[in-house]
JSON list of C-alpha atoms in Angstrom, two decimals:
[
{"chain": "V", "resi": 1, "resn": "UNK", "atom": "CA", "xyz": [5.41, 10.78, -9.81]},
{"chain": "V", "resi": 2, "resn": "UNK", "atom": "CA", "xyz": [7.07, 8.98, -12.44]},
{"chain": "V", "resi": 3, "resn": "UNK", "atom": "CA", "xyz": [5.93, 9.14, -16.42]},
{"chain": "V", "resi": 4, "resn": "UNK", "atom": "CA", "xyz": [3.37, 6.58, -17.14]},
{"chain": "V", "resi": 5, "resn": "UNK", "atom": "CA", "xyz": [3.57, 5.08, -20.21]},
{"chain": "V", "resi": 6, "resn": "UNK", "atom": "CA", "xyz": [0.53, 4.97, -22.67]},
{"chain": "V", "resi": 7, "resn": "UNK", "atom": "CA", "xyz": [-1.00, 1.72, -21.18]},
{"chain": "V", "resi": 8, "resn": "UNK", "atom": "CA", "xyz": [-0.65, 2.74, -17.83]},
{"chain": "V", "resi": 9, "resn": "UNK", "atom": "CA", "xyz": [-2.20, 5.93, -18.06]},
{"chain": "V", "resi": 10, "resn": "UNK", "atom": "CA", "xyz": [-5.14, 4.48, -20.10]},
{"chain": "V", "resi": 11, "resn": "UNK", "atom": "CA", "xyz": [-5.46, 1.83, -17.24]},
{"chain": "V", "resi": 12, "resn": "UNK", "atom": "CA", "xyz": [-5.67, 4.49, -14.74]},
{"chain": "V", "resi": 13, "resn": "UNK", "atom": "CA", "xyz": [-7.73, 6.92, -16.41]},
{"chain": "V", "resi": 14, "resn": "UNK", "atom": "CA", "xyz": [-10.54, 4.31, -16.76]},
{"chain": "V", "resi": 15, "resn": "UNK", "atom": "CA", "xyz": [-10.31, 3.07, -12.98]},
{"chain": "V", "resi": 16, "resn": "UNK", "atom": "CA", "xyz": [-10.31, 7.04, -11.67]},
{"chain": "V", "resi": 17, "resn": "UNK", "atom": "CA", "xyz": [-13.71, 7.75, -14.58]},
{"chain": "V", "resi": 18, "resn": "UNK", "atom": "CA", "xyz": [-15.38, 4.81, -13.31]},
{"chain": "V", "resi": 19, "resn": "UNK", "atom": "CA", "xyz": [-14.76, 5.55, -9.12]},
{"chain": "V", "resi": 20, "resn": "UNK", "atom": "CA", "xyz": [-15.95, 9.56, -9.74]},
{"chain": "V", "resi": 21, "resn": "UNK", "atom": "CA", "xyz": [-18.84, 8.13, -11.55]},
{"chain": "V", "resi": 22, "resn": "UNK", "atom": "CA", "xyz": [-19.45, 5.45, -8.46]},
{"chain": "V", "resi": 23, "resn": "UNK", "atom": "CA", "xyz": [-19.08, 8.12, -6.12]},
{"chain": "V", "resi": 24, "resn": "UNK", "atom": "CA", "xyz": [-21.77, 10.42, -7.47]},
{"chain": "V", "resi": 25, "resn": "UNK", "atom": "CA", "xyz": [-24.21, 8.09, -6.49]},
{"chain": "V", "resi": 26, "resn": "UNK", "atom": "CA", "xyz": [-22.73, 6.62, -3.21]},
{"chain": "V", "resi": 27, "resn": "UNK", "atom": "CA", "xyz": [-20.31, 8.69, -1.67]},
{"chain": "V", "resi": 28, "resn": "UNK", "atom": "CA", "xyz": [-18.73, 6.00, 0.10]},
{"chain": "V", "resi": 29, "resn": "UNK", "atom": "CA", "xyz": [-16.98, 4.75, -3.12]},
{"chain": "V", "resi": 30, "resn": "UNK", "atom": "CA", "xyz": [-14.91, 7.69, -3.46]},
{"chain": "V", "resi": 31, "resn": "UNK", "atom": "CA", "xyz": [-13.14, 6.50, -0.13]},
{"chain": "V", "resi": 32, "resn": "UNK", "atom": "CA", "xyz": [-12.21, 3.76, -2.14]},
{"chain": "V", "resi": 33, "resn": "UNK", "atom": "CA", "xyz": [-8.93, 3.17, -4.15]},
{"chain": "V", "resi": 34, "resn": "UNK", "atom": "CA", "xyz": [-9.77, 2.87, -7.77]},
{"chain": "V", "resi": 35, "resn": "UNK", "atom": "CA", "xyz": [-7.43, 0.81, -8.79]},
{"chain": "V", "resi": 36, "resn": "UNK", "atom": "CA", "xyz": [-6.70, -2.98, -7.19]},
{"chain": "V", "resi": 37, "resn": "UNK", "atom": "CA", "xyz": [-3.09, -4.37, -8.47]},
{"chain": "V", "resi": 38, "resn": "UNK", "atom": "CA", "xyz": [-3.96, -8.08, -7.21]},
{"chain": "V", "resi": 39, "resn": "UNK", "atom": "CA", "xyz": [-0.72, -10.41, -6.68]},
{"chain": "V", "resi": 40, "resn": "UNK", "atom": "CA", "xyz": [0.17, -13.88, -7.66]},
{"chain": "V", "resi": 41, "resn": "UNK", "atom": "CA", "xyz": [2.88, -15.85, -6.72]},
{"chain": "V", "resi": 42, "resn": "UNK", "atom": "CA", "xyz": [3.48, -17.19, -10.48]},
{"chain": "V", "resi": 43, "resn": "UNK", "atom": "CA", "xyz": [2.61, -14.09, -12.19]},
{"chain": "V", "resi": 44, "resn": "UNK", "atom": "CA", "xyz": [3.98, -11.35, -10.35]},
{"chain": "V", "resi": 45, "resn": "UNK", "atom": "CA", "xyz": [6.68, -12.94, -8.35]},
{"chain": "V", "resi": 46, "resn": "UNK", "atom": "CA", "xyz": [8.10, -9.41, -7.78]},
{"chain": "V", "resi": 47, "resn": "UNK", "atom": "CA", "xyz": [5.02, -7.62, -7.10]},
{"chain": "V", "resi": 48, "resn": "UNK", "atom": "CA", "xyz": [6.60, -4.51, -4.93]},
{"chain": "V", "resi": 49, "resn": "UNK", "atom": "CA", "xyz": [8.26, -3.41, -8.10]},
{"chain": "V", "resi": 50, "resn": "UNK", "atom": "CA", "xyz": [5.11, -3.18, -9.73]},
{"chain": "V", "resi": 51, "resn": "UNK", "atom": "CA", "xyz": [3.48, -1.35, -6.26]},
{"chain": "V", "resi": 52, "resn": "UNK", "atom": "CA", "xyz": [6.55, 0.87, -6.75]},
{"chain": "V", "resi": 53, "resn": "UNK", "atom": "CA", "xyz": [4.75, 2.21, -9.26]},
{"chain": "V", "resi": 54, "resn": "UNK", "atom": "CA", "xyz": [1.40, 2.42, -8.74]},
{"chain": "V", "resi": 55, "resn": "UNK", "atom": "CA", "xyz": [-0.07, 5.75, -8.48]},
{"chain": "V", "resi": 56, "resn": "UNK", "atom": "CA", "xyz": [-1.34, 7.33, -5.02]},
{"chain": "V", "resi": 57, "resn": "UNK", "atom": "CA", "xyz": [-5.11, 6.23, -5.12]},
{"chain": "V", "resi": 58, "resn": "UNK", "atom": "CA", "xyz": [-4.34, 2.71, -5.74]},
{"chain": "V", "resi": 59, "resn": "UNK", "atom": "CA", "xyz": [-3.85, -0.13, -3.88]},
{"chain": "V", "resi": 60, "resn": "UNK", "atom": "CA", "xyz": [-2.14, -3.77, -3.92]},
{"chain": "V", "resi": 61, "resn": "UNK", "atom": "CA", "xyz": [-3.98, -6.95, -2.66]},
{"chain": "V", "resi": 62, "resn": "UNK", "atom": "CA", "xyz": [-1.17, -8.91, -1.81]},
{"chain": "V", "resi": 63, "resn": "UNK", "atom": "CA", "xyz": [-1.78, -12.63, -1.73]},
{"chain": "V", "resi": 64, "resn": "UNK", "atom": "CA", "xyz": [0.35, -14.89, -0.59]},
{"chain": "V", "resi": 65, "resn": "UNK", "atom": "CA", "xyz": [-1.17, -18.13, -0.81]},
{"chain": "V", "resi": 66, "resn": "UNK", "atom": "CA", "xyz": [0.48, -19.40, 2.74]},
{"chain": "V", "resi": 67, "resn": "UNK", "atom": "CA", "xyz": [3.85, -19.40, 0.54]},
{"chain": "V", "resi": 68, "resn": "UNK", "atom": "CA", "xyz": [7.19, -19.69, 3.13]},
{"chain": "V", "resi": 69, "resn": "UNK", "atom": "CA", "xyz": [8.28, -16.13, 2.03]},
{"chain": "V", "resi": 70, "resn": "UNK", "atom": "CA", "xyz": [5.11, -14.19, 2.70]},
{"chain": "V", "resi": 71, "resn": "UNK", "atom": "CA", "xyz": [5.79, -12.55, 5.45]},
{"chain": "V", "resi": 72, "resn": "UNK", "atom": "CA", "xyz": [9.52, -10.65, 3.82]},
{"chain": "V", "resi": 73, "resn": "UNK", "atom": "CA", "xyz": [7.39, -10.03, 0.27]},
{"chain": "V", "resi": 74, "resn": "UNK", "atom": "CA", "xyz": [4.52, -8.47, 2.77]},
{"chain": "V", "resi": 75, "resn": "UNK", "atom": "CA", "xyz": [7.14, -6.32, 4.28]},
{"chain": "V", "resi": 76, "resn": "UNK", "atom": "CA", "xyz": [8.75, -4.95, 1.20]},
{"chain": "V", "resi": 77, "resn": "UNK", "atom": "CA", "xyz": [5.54, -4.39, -0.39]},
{"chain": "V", "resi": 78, "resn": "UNK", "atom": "CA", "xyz": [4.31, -2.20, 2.88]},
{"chain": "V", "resi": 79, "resn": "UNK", "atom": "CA", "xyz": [7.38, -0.45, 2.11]},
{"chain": "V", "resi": 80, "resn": "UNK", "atom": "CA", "xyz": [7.01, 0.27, -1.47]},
{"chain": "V", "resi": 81, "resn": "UNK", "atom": "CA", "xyz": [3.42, 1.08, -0.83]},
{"chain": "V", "resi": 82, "resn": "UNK", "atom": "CA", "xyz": [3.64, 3.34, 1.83]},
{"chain": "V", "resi": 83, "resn": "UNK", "atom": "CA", "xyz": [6.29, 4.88, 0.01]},
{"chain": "V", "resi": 84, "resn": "UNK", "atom": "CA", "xyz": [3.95, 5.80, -2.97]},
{"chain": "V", "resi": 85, "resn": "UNK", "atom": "CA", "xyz": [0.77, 7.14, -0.71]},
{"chain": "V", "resi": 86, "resn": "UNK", "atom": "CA", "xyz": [-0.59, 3.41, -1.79]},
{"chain": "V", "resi": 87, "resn": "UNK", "atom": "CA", "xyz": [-2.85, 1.32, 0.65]},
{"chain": "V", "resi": 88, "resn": "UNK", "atom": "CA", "xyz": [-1.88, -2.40, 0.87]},
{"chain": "V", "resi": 89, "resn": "UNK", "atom": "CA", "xyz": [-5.03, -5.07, 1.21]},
{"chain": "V", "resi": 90, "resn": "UNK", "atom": "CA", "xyz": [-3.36, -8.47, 2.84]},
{"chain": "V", "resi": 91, "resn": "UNK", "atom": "CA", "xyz": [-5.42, -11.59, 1.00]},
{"chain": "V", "resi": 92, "resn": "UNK", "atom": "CA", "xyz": [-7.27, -14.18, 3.60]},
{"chain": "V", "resi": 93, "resn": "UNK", "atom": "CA", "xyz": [-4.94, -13.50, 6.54]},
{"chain": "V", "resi": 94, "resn": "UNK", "atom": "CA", "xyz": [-5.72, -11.20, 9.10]},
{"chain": "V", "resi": 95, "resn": "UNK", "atom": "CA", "xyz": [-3.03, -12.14, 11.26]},
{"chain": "V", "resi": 96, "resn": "UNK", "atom": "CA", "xyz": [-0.66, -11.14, 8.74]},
{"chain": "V", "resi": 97, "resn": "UNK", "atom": "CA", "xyz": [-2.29, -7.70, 7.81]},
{"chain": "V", "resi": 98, "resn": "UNK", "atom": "CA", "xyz": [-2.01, -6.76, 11.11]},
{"chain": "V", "resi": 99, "resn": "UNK", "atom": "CA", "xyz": [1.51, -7.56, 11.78]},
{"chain": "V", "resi": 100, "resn": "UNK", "atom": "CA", "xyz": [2.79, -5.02, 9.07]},
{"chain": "V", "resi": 101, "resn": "UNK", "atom": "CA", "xyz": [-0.27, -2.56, 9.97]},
{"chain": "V", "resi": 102, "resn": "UNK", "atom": "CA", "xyz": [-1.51, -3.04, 6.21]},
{"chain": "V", "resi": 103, "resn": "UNK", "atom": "CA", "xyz": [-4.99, -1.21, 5.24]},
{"chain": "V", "resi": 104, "resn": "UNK", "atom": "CA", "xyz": [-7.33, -3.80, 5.46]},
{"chain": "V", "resi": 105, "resn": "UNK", "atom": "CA", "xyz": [-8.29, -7.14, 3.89]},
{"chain": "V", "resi": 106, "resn": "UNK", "atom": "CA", "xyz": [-9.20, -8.99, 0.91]},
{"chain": "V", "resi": 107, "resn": "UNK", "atom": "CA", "xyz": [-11.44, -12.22, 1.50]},
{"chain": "V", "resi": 108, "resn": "UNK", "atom": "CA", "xyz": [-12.10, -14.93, -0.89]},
{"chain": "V", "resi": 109, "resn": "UNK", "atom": "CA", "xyz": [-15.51, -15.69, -1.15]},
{"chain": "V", "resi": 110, "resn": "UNK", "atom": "CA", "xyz": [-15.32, -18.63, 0.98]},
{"chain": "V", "resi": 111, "resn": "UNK", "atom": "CA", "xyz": [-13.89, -16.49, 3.88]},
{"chain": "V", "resi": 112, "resn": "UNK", "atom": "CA", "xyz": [-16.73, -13.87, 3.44]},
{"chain": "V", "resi": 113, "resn": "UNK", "atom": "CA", "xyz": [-18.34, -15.01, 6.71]},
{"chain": "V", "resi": 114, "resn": "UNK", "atom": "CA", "xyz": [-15.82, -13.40, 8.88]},
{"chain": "V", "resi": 115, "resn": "UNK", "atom": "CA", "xyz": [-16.09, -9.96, 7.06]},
{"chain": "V", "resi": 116, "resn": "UNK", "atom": "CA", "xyz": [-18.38, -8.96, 10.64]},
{"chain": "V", "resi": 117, "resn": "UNK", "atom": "CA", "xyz": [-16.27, -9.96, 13.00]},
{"chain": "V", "resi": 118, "resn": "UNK", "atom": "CA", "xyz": [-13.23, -8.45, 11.19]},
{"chain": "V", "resi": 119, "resn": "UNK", "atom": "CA", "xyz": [-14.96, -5.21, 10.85]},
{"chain": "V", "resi": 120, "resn": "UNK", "atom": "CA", "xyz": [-15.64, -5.10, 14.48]},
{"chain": "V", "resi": 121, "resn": "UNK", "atom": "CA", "xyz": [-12.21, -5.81, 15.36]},
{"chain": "V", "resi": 122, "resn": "UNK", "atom": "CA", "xyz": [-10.41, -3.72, 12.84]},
{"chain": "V", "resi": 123, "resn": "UNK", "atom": "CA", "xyz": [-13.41, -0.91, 11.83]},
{"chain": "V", "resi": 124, "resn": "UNK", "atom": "CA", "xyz": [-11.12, 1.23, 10.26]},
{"chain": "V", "resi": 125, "resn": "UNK", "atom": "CA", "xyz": [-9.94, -1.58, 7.89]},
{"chain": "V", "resi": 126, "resn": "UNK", "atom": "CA", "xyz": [-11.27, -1.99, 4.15]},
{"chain": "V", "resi": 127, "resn": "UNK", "atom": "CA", "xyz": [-12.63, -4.99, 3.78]},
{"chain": "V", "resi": 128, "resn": "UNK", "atom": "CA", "xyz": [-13.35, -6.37, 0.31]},
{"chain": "V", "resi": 129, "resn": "UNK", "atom": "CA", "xyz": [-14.39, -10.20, -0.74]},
{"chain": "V", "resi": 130, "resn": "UNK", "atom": "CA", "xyz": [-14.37, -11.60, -3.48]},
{"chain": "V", "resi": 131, "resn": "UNK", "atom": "CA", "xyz": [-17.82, -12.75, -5.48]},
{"chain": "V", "resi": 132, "resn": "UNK", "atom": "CA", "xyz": [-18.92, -14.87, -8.30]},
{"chain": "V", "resi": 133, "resn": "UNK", "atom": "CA", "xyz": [-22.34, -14.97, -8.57]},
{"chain": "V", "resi": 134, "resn": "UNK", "atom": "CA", "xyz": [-24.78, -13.09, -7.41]},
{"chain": "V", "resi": 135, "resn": "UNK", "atom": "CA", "xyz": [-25.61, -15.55, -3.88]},
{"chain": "V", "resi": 136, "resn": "UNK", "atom": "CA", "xyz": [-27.61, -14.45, -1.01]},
{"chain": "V", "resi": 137, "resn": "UNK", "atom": "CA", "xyz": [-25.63, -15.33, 2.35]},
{"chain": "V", "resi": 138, "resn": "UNK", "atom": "CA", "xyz": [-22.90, -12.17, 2.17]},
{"chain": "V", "resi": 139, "resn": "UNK", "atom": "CA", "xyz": [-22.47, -10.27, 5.31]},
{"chain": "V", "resi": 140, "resn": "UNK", "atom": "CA", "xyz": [-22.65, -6.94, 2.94]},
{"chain": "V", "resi": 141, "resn": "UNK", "atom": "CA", "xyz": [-23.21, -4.31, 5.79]},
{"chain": "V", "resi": 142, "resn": "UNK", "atom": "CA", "xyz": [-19.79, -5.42, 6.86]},
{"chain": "V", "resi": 143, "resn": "UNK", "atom": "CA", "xyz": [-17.95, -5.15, 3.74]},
{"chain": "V", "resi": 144, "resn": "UNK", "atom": "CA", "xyz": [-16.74, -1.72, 1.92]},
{"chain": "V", "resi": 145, "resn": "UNK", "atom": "CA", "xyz": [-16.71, -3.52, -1.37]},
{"chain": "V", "resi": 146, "resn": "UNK", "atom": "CA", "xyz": [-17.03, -6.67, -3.39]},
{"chain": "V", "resi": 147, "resn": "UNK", "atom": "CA", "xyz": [-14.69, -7.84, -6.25]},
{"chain": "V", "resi": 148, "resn": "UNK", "atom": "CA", "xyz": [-16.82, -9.58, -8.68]},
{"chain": "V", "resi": 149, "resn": "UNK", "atom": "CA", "xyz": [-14.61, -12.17, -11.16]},
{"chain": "V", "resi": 150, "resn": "UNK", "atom": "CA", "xyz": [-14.46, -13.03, -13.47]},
{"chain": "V", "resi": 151, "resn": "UNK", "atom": "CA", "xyz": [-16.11, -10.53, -15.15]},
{"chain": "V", "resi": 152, "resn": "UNK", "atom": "CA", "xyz": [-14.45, -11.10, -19.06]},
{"chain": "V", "resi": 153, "resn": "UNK", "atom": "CA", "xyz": [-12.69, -14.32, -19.80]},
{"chain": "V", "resi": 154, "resn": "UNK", "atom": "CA", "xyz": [-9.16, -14.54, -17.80]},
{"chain": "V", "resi": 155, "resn": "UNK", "atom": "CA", "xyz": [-6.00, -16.56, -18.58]},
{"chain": "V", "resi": 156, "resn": "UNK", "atom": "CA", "xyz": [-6.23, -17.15, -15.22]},
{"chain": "V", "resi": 157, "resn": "UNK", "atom": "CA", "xyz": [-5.35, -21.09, -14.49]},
{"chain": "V", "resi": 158, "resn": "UNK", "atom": "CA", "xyz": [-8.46, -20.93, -12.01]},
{"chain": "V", "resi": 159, "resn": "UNK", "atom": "CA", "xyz": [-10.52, -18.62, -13.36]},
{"chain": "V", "resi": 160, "resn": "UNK", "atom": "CA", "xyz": [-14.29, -19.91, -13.61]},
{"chain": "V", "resi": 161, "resn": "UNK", "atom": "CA", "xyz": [-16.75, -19.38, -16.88]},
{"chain": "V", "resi": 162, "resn": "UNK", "atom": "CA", "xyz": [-16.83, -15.19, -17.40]},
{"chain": "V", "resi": 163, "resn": "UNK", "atom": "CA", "xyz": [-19.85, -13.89, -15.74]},
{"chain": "V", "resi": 164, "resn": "UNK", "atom": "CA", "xyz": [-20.45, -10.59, -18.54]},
{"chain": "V", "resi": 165, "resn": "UNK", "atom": "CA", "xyz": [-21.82, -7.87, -18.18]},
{"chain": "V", "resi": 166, "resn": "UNK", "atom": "CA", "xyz": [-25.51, -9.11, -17.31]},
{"chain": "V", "resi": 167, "resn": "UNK", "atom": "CA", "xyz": [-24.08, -11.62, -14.39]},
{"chain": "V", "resi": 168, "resn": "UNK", "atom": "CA", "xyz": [-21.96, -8.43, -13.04]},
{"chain": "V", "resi": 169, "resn": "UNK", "atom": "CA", "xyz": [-25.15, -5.97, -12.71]},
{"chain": "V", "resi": 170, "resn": "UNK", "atom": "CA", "xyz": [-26.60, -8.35, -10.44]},
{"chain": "V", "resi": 171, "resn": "UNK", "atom": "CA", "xyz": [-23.86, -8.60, -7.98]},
{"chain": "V", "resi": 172, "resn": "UNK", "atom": "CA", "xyz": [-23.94, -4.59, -8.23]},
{"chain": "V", "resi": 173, "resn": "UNK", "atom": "CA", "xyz": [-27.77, -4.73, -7.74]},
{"chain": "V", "resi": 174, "resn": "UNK", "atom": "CA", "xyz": [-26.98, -6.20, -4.52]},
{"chain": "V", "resi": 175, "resn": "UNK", "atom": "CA", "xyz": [-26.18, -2.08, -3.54]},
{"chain": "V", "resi": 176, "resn": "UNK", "atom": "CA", "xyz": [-22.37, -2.74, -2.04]},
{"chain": "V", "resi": 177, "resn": "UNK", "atom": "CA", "xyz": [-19.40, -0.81, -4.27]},
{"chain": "V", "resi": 178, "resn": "UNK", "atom": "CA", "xyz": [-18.02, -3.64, -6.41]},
{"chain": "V", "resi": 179, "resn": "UNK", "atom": "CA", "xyz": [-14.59, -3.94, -8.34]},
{"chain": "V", "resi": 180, "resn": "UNK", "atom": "CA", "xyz": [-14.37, -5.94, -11.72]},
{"chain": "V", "resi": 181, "resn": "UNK", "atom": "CA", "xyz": [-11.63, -8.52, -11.50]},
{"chain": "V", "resi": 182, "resn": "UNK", "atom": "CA", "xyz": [-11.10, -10.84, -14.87]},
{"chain": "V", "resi": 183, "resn": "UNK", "atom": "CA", "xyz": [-9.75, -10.10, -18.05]},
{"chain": "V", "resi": 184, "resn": "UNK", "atom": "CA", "xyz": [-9.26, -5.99, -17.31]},
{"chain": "V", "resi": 185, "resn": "UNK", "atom": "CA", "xyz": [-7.11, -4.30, -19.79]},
{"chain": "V", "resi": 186, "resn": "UNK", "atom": "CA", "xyz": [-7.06, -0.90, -21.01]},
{"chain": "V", "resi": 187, "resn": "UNK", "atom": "CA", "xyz": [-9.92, -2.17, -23.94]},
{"chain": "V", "resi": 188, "resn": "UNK", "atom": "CA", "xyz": [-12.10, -4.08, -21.72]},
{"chain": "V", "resi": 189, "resn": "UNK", "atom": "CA", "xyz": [-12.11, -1.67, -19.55]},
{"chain": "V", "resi": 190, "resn": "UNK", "atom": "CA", "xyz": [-14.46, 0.78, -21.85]},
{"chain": "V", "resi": 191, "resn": "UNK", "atom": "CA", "xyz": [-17.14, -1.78, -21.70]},
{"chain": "V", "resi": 192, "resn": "UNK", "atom": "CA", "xyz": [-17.40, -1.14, -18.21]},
{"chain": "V", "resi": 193, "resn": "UNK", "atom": "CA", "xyz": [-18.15, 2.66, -18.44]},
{"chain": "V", "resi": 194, "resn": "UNK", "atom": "CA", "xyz": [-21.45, 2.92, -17.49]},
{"chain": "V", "resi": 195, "resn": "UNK", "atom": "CA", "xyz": [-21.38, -0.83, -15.64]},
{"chain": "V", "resi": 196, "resn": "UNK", "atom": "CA", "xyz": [-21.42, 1.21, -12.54]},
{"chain": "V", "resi": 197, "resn": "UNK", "atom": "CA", "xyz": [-18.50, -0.39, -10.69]},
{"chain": "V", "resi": 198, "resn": "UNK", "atom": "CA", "xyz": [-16.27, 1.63, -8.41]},
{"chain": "V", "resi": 199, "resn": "UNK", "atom": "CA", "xyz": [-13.21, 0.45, -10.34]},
{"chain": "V", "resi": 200, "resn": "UNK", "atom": "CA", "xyz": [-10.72, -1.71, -11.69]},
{"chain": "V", "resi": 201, "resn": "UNK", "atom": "CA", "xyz": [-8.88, -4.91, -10.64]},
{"chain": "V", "resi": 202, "resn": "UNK", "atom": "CA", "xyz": [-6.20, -6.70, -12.30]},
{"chain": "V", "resi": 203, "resn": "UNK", "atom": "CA", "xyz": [-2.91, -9.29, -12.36]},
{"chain": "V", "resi": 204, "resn": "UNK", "atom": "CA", "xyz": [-1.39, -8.96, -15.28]},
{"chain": "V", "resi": 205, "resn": "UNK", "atom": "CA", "xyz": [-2.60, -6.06, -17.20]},
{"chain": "V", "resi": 206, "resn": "UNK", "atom": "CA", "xyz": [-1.69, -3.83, -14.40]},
{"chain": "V", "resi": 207, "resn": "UNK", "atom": "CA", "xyz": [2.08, -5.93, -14.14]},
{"chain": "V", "resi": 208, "resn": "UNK", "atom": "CA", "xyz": [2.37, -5.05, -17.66]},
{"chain": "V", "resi": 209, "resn": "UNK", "atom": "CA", "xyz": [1.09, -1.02, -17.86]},
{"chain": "V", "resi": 210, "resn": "UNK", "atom": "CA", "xyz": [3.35, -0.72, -15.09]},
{"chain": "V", "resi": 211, "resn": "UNK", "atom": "CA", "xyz": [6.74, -2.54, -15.10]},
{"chain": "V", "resi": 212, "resn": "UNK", "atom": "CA", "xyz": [9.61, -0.55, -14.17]}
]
């Protein structure tokens, strides 16, 4: 495995504490990567160089946003991923994920209504949506986790008002193992120690701790 640098292996300390923690109280999360490297066209136009060095445990949501060239960045990020002993997550197309045999799924929340049909489908997929609020209407027994955002305030153009702390403990008290998505960095990231999440999720802070 190649030397992280002192970000990196801050970043990934915090997302391994917070998964063992997770999984002492629901098993279940353990299965889970601890660490989500989420793409974006604009931000991370080059994202398998960044999966190329992602350690085994983690995993890349690709998402490709129905861009012309998602199919070939899909394919070379299966490769760098499966090169690494990292799981790739294809964002809101199924189709797609299974086409270059990827892991499993990431929903937006608007999407989160087909999380049962996917998971009797593909039942050995993961299957993760995204959340912002604590709503009833989630098809939870179908999911393996939720991805609250934004948690902390993101430099995200679209990100929506932070939710804190006290707005992500009630999408945890809905009982499914959630990630924390929104203004994650190495510092933030010690806020969340006894939050109870399953792990971290991140754009550019994981670009960053990890460019070649």
């Amino acid at each position: 495995m190649d030397q992280m640098g002192e970000d990196a292996r801050r970043l990934w300390d915090a997302a391994q504490a917070l998964n063992r923690r997770a999984a002492a109280v629901s098993p279940a999360a353990g299965r889970l990567p601890s660490l989500l490297f989420f793409t974006d066209p604009e931000r991370t136009p080059r994202p398998w160089e960044t999966a190329a060095r992602l350690p085994p445990g983690a995993a890349v949501v690709f998402r490709g946003f129905g861009r012309d060239d998602a199919l070939d960045t899909a394919r070379r990020l299966g490769e760098a991923t499966r090169a690494r002993g990292v799981r790739l997550l294809i964002g809101a197309d199924a189709d797609l994920a299974d086409r270059i045999s990827a892991a499993g799924v990431h929903l937006p929340a608007r999407m989160a209504g087909e999380a049962a049909s996917l998971r009797r489908d593909r039942p050995d997929w993961i299957i993760t949506t995204a959340i912002h609020e604590a709503a009833a209407g989630f098809p939870l027994d179908s999911l393996d986790a939720l991805v609250a955002s934004p948690v902390f305030a993101s430099v995200s153009a679209s990100a929506r008002p932070a939710m804190g702390l006290d707005g992500l403990a009630r999408v945890l008290a809905l009982g499914v193992a959630t990630y924390a998505l929104g203004g994650i960095d190495a510092r933030t990231a010690q806020a969340l120690s006894d939050s109870g999440v399953c792990g971290l999720a991140a754009v550019g802070a994981i670009r960053d701790a990890f460019a070649p």
